[in-house]
Amino acid sequence: LTGTITIPVVVNVIYKTAAQNISQAQIQSQIDVLNKDFSATNTDVSLTPTPFAPLVSNFELKFVLAGVVRKQSSKTSWGTADAMKSSSSGGIDATSPTTNLNIWVCNIGGGILGYAQFPGGAPATDGVVISPTYFGNTGSVTAPFDKGRTATHEIGHWLNLRHIWGDSNCGNDLVADTPTQQTSNFGCPAFPHVTCSNGANGDLFMNYMDYVNDACMFMFTAGQKTRTRAIFQAGGARASFNP
Ligand code: ARG
Ligand code: ZN
Ligand code: CA
């Protein structure tokens, strides 16, 4: 499997307030961030600590805005049980989810920035959900999650990536080149942050699959790319995106 894979993106905006009805510019800003982050052409990739620089990877994915669907709703918050993904529960049905990445932008509530469905789930609920104040890098976005990295992280899950700490104490993210680390990092840690006897360089906390601030996450690795490419191969869960 070689070359760039194009991912058409449909953005479904469900709003109660005018601020939640995010602008076209805010939507496009998110697409632009995705294209930079997934190709390692984001300017801050240069902040990667020198020992980790050889791991930095271009995923060879191109995100193209394929459509925007908008809907007004009286609902204040949507939670994480997929109600926003179905018109029968007041949301918006996914548009051709086997050939489009559907993103729902709506207020999740509970301090949750976003959530994602891993490959292999039901097509009707496939995609990612992001709250409007964390989507894109302009308009209604709120620091310290104002650089569009919530979608980068959630689309990482949609591409089959696990959290870098493996969701358990010194857990396994199923990627060989990411060091084992004790747990999630928050804020903006100082390099090196050593845990789990992970050597002089410590945690790869600047990876998009950690929980640090948007300004402090800026790279994926070659091992993560290998894991994501597998789902686009013949027989893979997202082979329909690679006709
Ligand atoms: N699923 C995580 C949450 O909702 C997303 C974390 C994204 N991190 C970020 N810096 N944008 O908490
Ligand atoms: Zn996550
Ligand atoms: Ca690992």
XYZ file of N, CA and C and ligand atoms in Angstrom:
743
model
N 0.866 -1.196 0.000
C 0.000 0.000 0.000
C 0.899 1.242 0.000
N 0.908 1.942 -1.129
C 1.771 3.131 -1.221
C 0.957 4.322 -1.707
N 1.448 5.498 -1.456
C 0.833 6.716 -1.961
C -0.208 7.297 -1.029
N -0.657 8.478 -1.419
C -1.584 9.234 -0.582
C -2.992 8.689 -0.699
N -3.656 8.538 0.438
C -5.057 8.132 0.485
C -5.886 9.386 0.783
N -6.901 9.624 -0.049
C -7.773 10.787 0.157
C -8.939 10.406 1.061
N -9.182 11.227 2.061
C -10.298 11.006 2.992
C -11.306 12.147 2.829
N -12.433 11.910 2.134
C -13.481 12.929 2.074
C -14.115 13.089 3.464
N -14.337 14.337 3.868
C -14.838 14.620 5.214
C -16.183 15.332 5.127
N -17.195 14.797 5.801
C -18.484 15.479 5.931
C -18.602 15.981 7.364
N -18.820 17.291 7.510
C -18.944 17.897 8.842
C -20.425 18.152 9.120
N -20.929 17.547 10.188
C -22.328 17.670 10.604
C -22.386 18.583 11.822
N -22.928 19.780 11.652
C -22.954 20.779 12.725
C -24.354 20.801 13.338
N -24.454 20.492 14.611
C -25.744 20.543 15.314
C -25.622 21.601 16.405
N -26.485 22.618 16.332
C -26.298 23.783 17.207
C -27.583 24.180 17.902
N -27.419 24.700 19.112
C -28.509 25.361 19.821
C -28.301 26.866 19.768
N -27.067 27.282 20.059
C -26.739 28.711 20.069
C -26.071 29.109 18.755
N -26.063 30.423 18.488
C -25.411 30.923 17.276
C -23.923 30.588 17.290
N -23.299 30.657 18.470
C -21.862 30.375 18.558
C -21.561 28.917 18.189
N -22.496 28.024 18.508
C -22.292 26.603 18.174
C -22.455 26.339 16.681
N -23.116 27.241 15.979
C -23.260 27.116 14.517
C -21.993 27.670 13.874
N -20.932 26.931 14.006
C -19.594 27.424 13.653
C -19.493 27.812 12.173
N -18.611 28.769 11.916
C -18.468 29.330 10.569
C -17.780 28.349 9.621
N -17.971 28.607 8.342
C -17.254 27.853 7.309
C -15.742 27.995 7.509
N -15.308 29.196 7.931
C -13.870 29.424 8.151
C -13.347 28.527 9.290
N -14.157 28.367 10.337
C -13.724 27.505 11.449
C -13.649 26.045 10.986
N -14.602 25.624 10.173
C -14.584 24.255 9.625
C -13.349 24.046 8.756
N -13.106 25.004 7.853
C -11.947 24.854 6.957
C -10.638 24.870 7.745
N -10.601 25.637 8.841
C -9.370 25.682 9.648
C -9.044 24.286 10.199
N -10.086 23.518 10.537
C -9.851 22.165 11.040
C -9.312 21.252 9.940
N -9.875 21.370 8.740
C -9.368 20.560 7.615
C -7.887 20.887 7.366
N -7.569 22.167 7.419
C -6.175 22.589 7.185
C -5.243 22.026 8.259
N -5.678 22.057 9.520
C -4.864 21.490 10.603
C -4.645 19.997 10.364
N -5.700 19.273 9.984
C -5.564 17.827 9.753
C -4.542 17.546 8.663
N -4.611 18.322 7.575
C -3.671 18.079 6.479
C -2.228 18.358 6.902
N -2.021 19.319 7.762
C -0.661 19.581 8.261
C -0.233 18.502 9.256
N -1.073 18.233 10.255
C -0.660 17.307 11.321
C -0.397 15.895 10.791
N -1.234 15.423 9.875
C -1.081 14.049 9.387
C 0.011 13.915 8.322
N 0.584 15.037 7.878
C 1.706 14.958 6.934
C 2.998 15.477 7.555
N 2.968 15.748 8.856
C 4.151 16.267 9.565
C 4.676 17.543 8.925
N 3.752 18.357 8.380
C 4.133 19.679 7.860
C 3.655 20.795 8.794
N 3.146 20.423 9.979
C 2.843 21.421 11.006
C 4.144 22.082 11.445
N 4.116 23.404 11.630
C 5.377 24.110 11.935
C 5.972 23.646 13.267
N 5.123 23.292 14.242
C 5.653 22.943 15.563
C 6.243 21.535 15.640
N 6.211 20.771 14.554
C 6.870 19.458 14.582
C 8.365 19.628 14.894
N 8.895 20.806 14.598
C 10.317 21.090 14.866
C 10.631 21.132 16.362
N 9.598 21.190 17.200
C 9.803 21.190 18.652
C 10.025 19.777 19.192
N 9.899 18.757 18.328
C 10.118 17.376 18.770
C 11.536 17.252 19.336
N 11.680 16.729 20.566
C 13.027 16.560 21.125
C 13.911 15.748 20.175
N 15.168 16.140 20.032
C 16.083 15.540 19.054
C 16.097 14.007 19.078
N 16.139 13.357 20.246
C 16.178 11.879 20.219
C 14.930 11.251 19.606
N 13.803 11.972 19.616
C 12.559 11.441 19.055
C 12.348 11.864 17.596
N 13.169 12.776 17.089
C 12.957 13.306 15.736
C 12.917 12.222 14.656
N 13.758 11.154 14.742
C 13.708 10.118 13.694
C 12.380 9.362 13.634
N 11.571 9.462 14.666
C 10.291 8.738 14.681
C 9.199 9.470 13.900
N 9.370 10.770 13.669
C 8.306 11.603 13.082
C 7.880 11.063 11.724
N 6.560 11.003 11.496
C 6.037 10.334 10.305
C 4.967 11.140 9.572
N 5.059 11.078 8.244
C 4.026 11.601 7.333
C 3.081 10.448 7.015
N 1.825 10.558 7.400
C 0.867 9.461 7.220
C 0.363 9.321 5.778
N 0.692 10.285 4.903
C 0.235 10.239 3.503
C -1.295 10.128 3.398
N -1.962 11.021 4.123
C -3.422 11.123 4.053
C -3.767 12.537 3.640
N -4.800 12.675 2.793
C -5.254 14.004 2.373
C -6.732 14.126 2.727
N -7.048 15.116 3.555
C -8.431 15.334 3.987
C -9.059 16.415 3.111
N -10.215 16.104 2.528
C -10.897 17.046 1.638
C -12.320 17.250 2.155
N -12.718 18.507 2.334
C -14.077 18.789 2.805
C -15.067 18.442 1.701
N -15.925 17.461 1.985
C -16.867 16.974 0.974
C -18.263 17.540 1.165
N -18.542 18.108 2.334
C -19.866 18.674 2.573
C -20.030 19.113 4.010
N -20.985 20.027 4.207
C -21.334 20.483 5.554
C -22.849 20.367 5.678
N -23.312 19.709 6.735
C -24.743 19.568 7.001
C -25.009 20.268 8.335
N -26.013 21.156 8.343
C -26.294 21.915 9.571
C -27.715 21.634 10.037
N -27.897 21.641 11.377
C -29.215 21.413 11.949
C -29.316 22.143 13.286
N -30.430 22.846 13.475
C -30.675 23.490 14.766
C -31.387 22.505 15.687
N -31.116 22.620 16.982
C -31.698 21.698 17.950
C -31.917 22.435 19.261
N -32.877 21.990 20.043
C -33.096 22.593 21.366
C -32.263 21.892 22.444
N -31.528 20.850 22.050
C -30.758 20.058 23.018
C -29.507 20.823 23.458
N -29.263 20.867 24.768
C -28.137 21.623 25.321
C -26.833 20.844 25.245
N -26.888 19.542 25.559
C -25.673 18.720 25.466
C -26.063 17.317 25.003
N -25.127 16.655 24.333
C -25.431 15.429 23.588
C -24.856 14.159 24.187
N -23.910 14.272 25.114
C -23.336 13.078 25.723
C -22.496 12.256 24.757
N -22.232 11.003 25.093
C -21.327 10.160 24.303
C -21.995 8.856 23.860
N -23.341 8.856 23.770
C -24.060 7.622 23.386
C -24.555 7.677 21.938
N -23.963 8.559 21.108
C -24.207 8.589 19.659
C -25.567 9.154 19.233
N -26.290 9.828 20.141
C -27.586 10.408 19.755
C -27.458 11.400 18.604
N -26.329 12.109 18.552
C -26.132 13.115 17.493
C -25.993 12.496 16.098
N -25.821 11.165 16.047
C -25.554 10.508 14.765
C -26.808 9.972 14.081
N -27.966 10.266 14.649
C -29.201 9.708 14.109
C -30.321 10.744 14.115
N -30.989 10.898 12.974
C -32.102 11.851 12.900
C -33.241 11.427 13.823
N -33.367 10.129 14.077
C -34.450 9.650 14.937
C -34.254 10.067 16.394
N -33.038 10.459 16.743
C -32.799 10.968 18.102
C -32.444 12.457 18.063
N -32.823 13.133 16.978
C -32.634 14.577 16.884
C -31.332 15.013 16.256
N -30.524 14.054 15.861
C -29.223 14.371 15.278
C -29.250 14.366 13.758
N -28.107 14.084 13.158
C -27.955 14.045 11.701
C -27.389 12.677 11.328
N -28.071 11.988 10.403
C -27.574 10.689 9.944
C -26.239 10.849 9.209
N -25.353 9.887 9.362
C -24.073 9.894 8.648
C -24.312 9.904 7.138
N -23.460 10.621 6.419
C -23.494 10.610 4.954
C -22.489 9.568 4.450
N -22.979 8.536 3.748
C -22.129 7.494 3.121
C -20.868 7.188 3.941
N -21.037 6.622 5.137
C -19.895 6.484 6.060
C -18.823 5.484 5.629
N -19.097 4.664 4.594
C -18.020 3.772 4.145
C -17.053 4.471 3.191
N -17.454 5.670 2.724
C -16.552 6.421 1.844
C -16.283 7.844 2.321
N -16.917 8.263 3.438
C -16.655 9.586 4.021
C -16.348 9.439 5.501
N -15.414 10.241 5.971
C -15.242 10.418 7.417
C -16.280 11.432 7.867
N -17.249 10.991 8.683
C -18.239 11.915 9.231
C -17.737 12.479 10.555
N -17.816 13.796 10.666
C -17.489 14.464 11.925
C -18.745 15.188 12.389
N -19.169 14.933 13.618
C -20.283 15.669 14.202
C -19.706 16.721 15.140
N -20.103 17.969 14.935
C -19.677 19.055 15.813
C -20.900 19.491 16.608
N -20.912 19.161 17.892
C -22.034 19.492 18.771
C -21.513 19.514 20.200
N -22.248 20.154 21.084
C -21.793 20.230 22.476
C -21.987 18.879 23.167
N -20.890 18.191 23.445
C -20.961 16.886 24.103
C -21.337 17.073 25.567
N -20.724 18.049 26.218
C -20.971 18.300 27.641
C -20.039 17.483 28.516
N -20.116 17.726 29.829
C -19.317 16.953 30.775
C -17.817 17.184 30.649
N -17.408 18.296 30.038
C -15.985 18.585 29.881
C -15.290 17.706 28.855
N -16.073 16.995 28.040
C -15.479 16.089 27.051
C -15.211 16.847 25.755
N -13.983 16.750 25.296
C -13.564 17.476 24.093
C -14.050 16.777 22.830
N -13.948 15.444 22.832
C -14.311 14.680 21.647
C -14.308 13.200 21.935
N -14.884 12.408 21.029
C -14.751 10.947 21.106
C -14.851 10.360 19.708
N -14.422 9.117 19.574
C -14.279 8.501 18.253
C -14.764 7.067 18.262
N -15.076 6.555 17.056
C -15.355 5.121 16.899
C -14.160 4.481 16.203
N -13.670 3.371 16.765
C -12.556 2.639 16.165
C -13.016 1.925 14.889
N -12.091 1.507 14.021
C -12.467 0.735 12.837
C -13.165 -0.562 13.230
N -14.096 -0.993 12.397
C -14.765 -2.274 12.621
C -16.135 -2.168 13.257
N -16.563 -0.957 13.597
C -17.874 -0.769 14.215
C -18.971 -0.560 13.182
N -20.180 -0.262 13.670
C -21.323 -0.075 12.782
C -21.117 1.159 11.898
N -21.354 1.030 10.576
C -21.202 2.201 9.691
C -22.052 3.399 10.122
N -23.254 3.167 10.607
C -24.159 4.281 10.923
C -23.599 5.211 12.005
N -22.741 4.680 12.862
C -22.187 5.508 13.934
C -20.699 5.779 13.736
N -20.190 5.467 12.544
C -18.759 5.619 12.312
C -18.379 7.090 12.183
N -17.256 7.465 12.767
C -16.780 8.837 12.670
C -16.337 9.351 14.021
N -16.225 10.670 14.119
C -15.780 11.287 15.368
C -16.722 12.429 15.736
N -16.736 12.758 17.010
C -17.582 13.831 17.542
C -16.685 14.817 18.280
N -16.854 16.097 18.024
C -16.019 17.125 18.664
C -16.940 18.251 19.136
N -16.696 18.757 20.324
C -17.444 19.926 20.790
C -16.970 21.177 20.038
N -17.886 22.127 19.746
C -17.552 23.249 18.859
C -16.427 24.141 19.367
N -16.225 24.232 20.670
C -15.164 25.105 21.201
C -13.778 24.479 21.082
N -13.703 23.238 20.567
C -12.407 22.562 20.387
C -12.188 22.146 18.936
N -12.996 22.685 18.031
C -12.937 22.277 16.620
C -12.293 23.376 15.792
N -11.197 23.048 15.103
C -10.487 24.049 14.316
C -9.587 24.918 15.182
N -9.064 26.000 14.593
C -8.165 26.876 15.350
C -8.549 28.343 15.233
N -9.824 28.604 14.877
C -10.284 29.990 14.805
C -11.754 30.007 15.218
N -12.341 31.192 15.324
C -13.750 31.286 15.699
C -13.940 31.051 17.187
N -14.796 30.073 17.543
C -15.204 29.889 18.943
C -14.265 28.999 19.761
N -13.071 28.685 19.273
C -12.200 27.751 19.996
C -11.665 28.352 21.307
N -11.380 27.455 22.255
C -11.028 27.846 23.623
C -9.698 27.227 24.039
N -8.762 28.062 24.497
C -7.464 27.586 25.006
C -7.671 26.736 26.260
N -6.810 25.733 26.513
C -5.614 25.351 25.760
C -5.863 24.260 24.710
N -7.110 24.183 24.230
C -7.451 23.173 23.210
C -7.946 23.863 21.948
N -7.167 24.849 21.504
C -7.585 25.778 20.452
C -6.756 25.667 19.183
N -6.068 24.554 18.999
C -5.236 24.395 17.796
C -5.701 23.234 16.916
N -6.906 22.755 17.145
C -7.455 21.725 16.262
C -6.942 20.329 16.526
N -6.238 20.134 17.637
C -5.626 18.823 17.886
C -6.593 17.814 18.494
N -7.751 18.250 18.945
C -8.737 17.260 19.403
C -9.150 16.384 18.225
N -9.413 16.994 17.073
C -9.767 16.189 15.894
C -8.586 15.338 15.435
N -7.377 15.865 15.510
C -6.211 15.054 15.147
C -6.159 13.797 16.022
N -6.341 13.974 17.334
C -6.335 12.857 18.289
C -7.487 11.882 17.997
N -8.688 12.407 17.839
C -9.849 11.520 17.640
C -9.755 10.777 16.303
N -9.278 11.436 15.267
C -9.107 10.753 13.979
C -7.980 9.726 14.101
N -7.014 9.968 14.971
C -6.031 8.928 15.297
C -6.725 7.654 15.773
N -7.711 7.794 16.669
C -8.490 6.620 17.111
C -9.261 6.006 15.946
N -9.883 6.859 15.132
C -10.680 6.386 13.977
C -9.802 5.573 13.030
N -8.482 5.895 13.040
C -7.498 5.176 12.225
C -6.880 3.988 12.966
N -7.427 3.657 14.126
C -7.039 2.471 14.906
C -5.914 2.701 15.913
N -5.559 3.944 16.193
C -4.518 4.196 17.200
C -5.102 4.231 18.605
N -4.365 3.596 19.530
C -4.724 3.604 20.949
C -4.025 4.770 21.637
N -4.487 5.073 22.844
C -3.749 6.043 23.653
C -2.330 5.533 23.870
N -1.400 6.458 23.955
C 0.009 6.074 23.941
C 0.430 5.327 25.205
N -0.357 5.475 26.290
C -0.053 4.729 27.519
C -0.815 3.398 27.571
N -1.507 3.043 26.495
C -2.207 1.763 26.430
C -3.391 1.644 27.377
N -3.858 2.781 27.895
C -5.030 2.806 28.799
C -4.883 1.909 30.026
N -3.641 1.670 30.424
C -3.427 1.016 31.719
C -2.022 1.373 32.208
N -1.695 1.041 33.434
C -0.423 1.423 34.032
C 0.731 0.767 33.276
N 1.577 1.581 32.639
C 2.656 1.071 31.789
C 2.087 0.091 30.754
N 0.969 0.465 30.146
C 0.256 -0.404 29.215
C 0.856 -0.421 27.822
N 0.192 -1.138 26.914
C 0.697 -1.391 25.560
C -0.244 -0.755 24.540
N 0.296 0.135 23.694
C -0.527 0.772 22.653
C -0.455 0.025 21.327
N 0.198 -1.139 21.324
C 0.301 -1.991 20.127
C 1.106 -1.339 19.009
N 1.984 -0.410 19.382
C 2.886 0.249 18.437
C 4.306 0.100 18.991
N 5.223 -0.444 18.171
C 6.545 -0.821 18.685
C 7.446 0.378 18.982
N 7.343 1.452 18.198
C 8.329 2.532 18.362
C 7.917 3.621 19.356
N 6.750 3.489 19.970
C 6.350 4.428 21.018
C 6.741 3.827 22.367
N 7.520 4.551 23.181
C 7.947 3.974 24.459
C 6.766 3.661 25.367
N 6.887 2.614 26.152
C 5.897 2.343 27.201
C 5.909 3.527 28.171
N 4.740 3.993 28.560
C 4.688 5.062 29.565
C 3.600 4.770 30.582
N 3.758 5.369 31.764
C 2.907 4.964 32.891
C 1.441 5.297 32.679
N 1.176 6.562 32.277
C -0.224 6.992 32.163
C -0.283 8.208 31.249
N -1.437 8.839 31.188
C -1.585 10.038 30.367
C -0.828 11.200 30.986
N -0.343 12.098 30.118
C 0.259 13.364 30.548
C -0.709 14.492 30.250
N -0.650 15.535 31.078
C -1.527 16.698 30.891
C -0.693 17.973 30.884
N -1.303 19.059 30.434
C -0.615 20.346 30.422
C 0.482 20.341 29.391
N 1.683 20.771 29.800
C 2.803 20.840 28.869
C 4.057 20.375 29.598
N 4.311 19.052 29.613
C 5.421 18.495 30.399
C 6.784 18.948 29.879
N 7.788 18.873 30.764
C 9.168 19.141 30.361
C 9.842 17.828 29.974
N 10.635 17.872 28.891
C 11.407 16.708 28.430
C 12.678 16.579 29.272
N 13.099 15.401 29.689
C 12.399 14.129 29.563
C 11.508 13.861 30.781
N 10.439 13.089 30.555
C 9.560 12.661 31.649
C 9.616 11.137 31.704
N 10.484 10.627 32.597
C 10.784 9.193 32.636
C 9.802 8.455 33.546
N 9.189 7.384 33.006
C 8.285 6.513 33.778
C 8.486 5.077 33.283
N 8.026 4.092 34.007
C 8.059 2.687 33.546
C 9.457 2.273 33.078
N 10.524 2.816 33.673
C 11.901 2.509 33.240
C 12.049 2.665 31.728
N 11.435 3.715 31.161
C 11.443 3.852 29.702
C 12.654 4.594 29.155
N 13.747 4.621 29.917
C 15.030 5.062 29.377
C 15.255 6.552 29.501
N 16.362 7.011 28.944
C 16.788 8.401 29.120
C 15.787 9.387 28.526
N 15.097 8.989 27.477
C 14.217 9.940 26.790
C 12.795 9.957 27.339
N 12.435 8.900 28.050
C 11.156 8.896 28.751
C 9.943 8.814 27.843
N 8.838 9.401 28.332
C 7.539 9.328 27.643
C 7.559 10.123 26.332
N 6.811 9.649 25.374
C 6.611 10.395 24.117
C 5.362 11.282 24.293
N 5.428 12.160 25.302
C 4.230 12.930 25.680
C 3.812 13.937 24.625
N 4.701 14.251 23.674
C 4.352 15.219 22.613
C 3.632 14.552 21.439
N 3.295 13.277 21.600
C 2.548 12.549 20.577
C 1.068 12.924 20.630
N 0.421 12.949 19.456
C -1.004 13.326 19.390
C -1.899 12.386 20.205
N -1.432 11.178 20.514
C -2.283 10.233 21.227
C -2.080 10.272 22.744
N -1.383 11.320 23.239
C -1.372 11.592 24.680
C -2.486 12.607 24.978
N -2.543 13.155 26.189
C -3.616 14.070 26.613
C -3.103 15.476 26.929
N -1.926 15.832 26.415
C -1.360 17.162 26.720
C -2.130 18.267 25.997
N -1.804 19.524 26.308
C -2.436 20.666 25.638
C -2.170 20.636 24.131
N -3.054 21.271 23.375
C -2.884 21.315 21.917
C -1.501 21.839 21.509
N -1.006 22.855 22.202
C 0.280 23.458 21.814
C 1.456 22.540 22.106
N 1.221 21.468 22.868
C 2.315 20.612 23.329
C 2.292 19.225 22.715
N 1.380 18.992 21.763
C 1.352 17.725 21.001
C 1.570 18.066 19.536
N 2.539 17.383 18.895
C 2.836 17.780 17.506
C 3.411 16.676 16.636
N 3.296 15.401 17.001
C 3.838 14.360 16.122
C 3.142 13.011 16.276
N 3.139 12.261 15.138
C 2.854 10.836 15.114
C 4.167 10.125 14.767
N 4.221 8.800 14.979
C 5.439 8.034 14.670
C 5.247 7.111 13.459
N 6.376 6.595 12.970
C 6.358 5.639 11.853
C 5.602 4.371 12.236
N 5.752 3.922 13.465
C 5.026 2.729 13.920
C 3.521 2.972 13.934
N 3.119 4.170 14.323
C 1.692 4.503 14.287
C 1.190 4.537 12.847
N 2.006 5.047 11.931
C 1.604 5.055 10.517
C 1.380 3.619 10.022
N 2.305 2.729 10.330
C 2.170 1.331 9.898
C 0.847 0.745 10.379
N 0.502 1.022 11.653
C -0.755 0.491 12.204
C -1.963 1.073 11.469
N -1.919 2.371 11.123
C -3.070 2.984 10.450
C -3.178 2.526 8.993
N -2.050 2.315 8.320
C -2.100 1.901 6.910
C -2.775 0.539 6.763
N -2.605 -0.315 7.757
C -3.126 -1.686 7.662
C -4.640 -1.704 7.447
N -5.349 -0.744 8.013
C -6.818 -0.788 7.902
C -7.305 -0.443 6.493
N -6.433 0.168 5.689
C -6.822 0.547 4.320
C -6.490 -0.541 3.289
N -5.772 -1.588 3.715
C -5.420 -2.682 2.795
C -6.675 -3.476 2.434
N -6.583 -4.256 1.359
C -7.691 -5.148 1.003
C -8.043 -6.008 2.206
N -9.324 -6.065 2.537
C -9.770 -6.831 3.696
C -9.732 -6.045 4.999
N -9.085 -4.869 5.002
C -9.026 -4.039 6.204
C -10.345 -3.322 6.444
N -10.536 -2.843 7.672
C -11.829 -2.266 8.063
C -12.163 -0.985 7.306
N -11.173 -0.306 6.756
C -11.451 0.904 5.990
C -10.946 0.796 4.543
N -10.924 -0.413 4.007
C -10.498 -0.622 2.627
C -11.377 0.154 1.645
N -12.632 0.423 2.034
C -13.559 1.137 1.141
C -13.128 2.585 0.874
N -12.180 3.096 1.665
C -11.647 4.444 1.422
C -10.504 4.427 0.420
N -10.090 3.254 0.004
C -8.902 3.104 -0.844
C -9.267 2.242 -2.047
N -10.173 2.714 -2.930
C -10.727 1.875 -3.991
C -9.680 1.554 -5.076
N -10.883 12.176 24.136
C -10.092 13.205 24.769
C -10.993 13.993 25.694
O -12.126 14.268 25.338
C -9.471 14.143 23.762
C -8.194 14.736 24.199
C -7.655 15.644 23.121
N -6.506 16.390 23.593
C -6.204 17.605 23.129
N -5.102 18.212 23.550
N -6.950 18.224 22.263
O -10.584 14.360 26.771
Zn -8.430 9.529 23.088
Ca 4.448 1.297 22.332
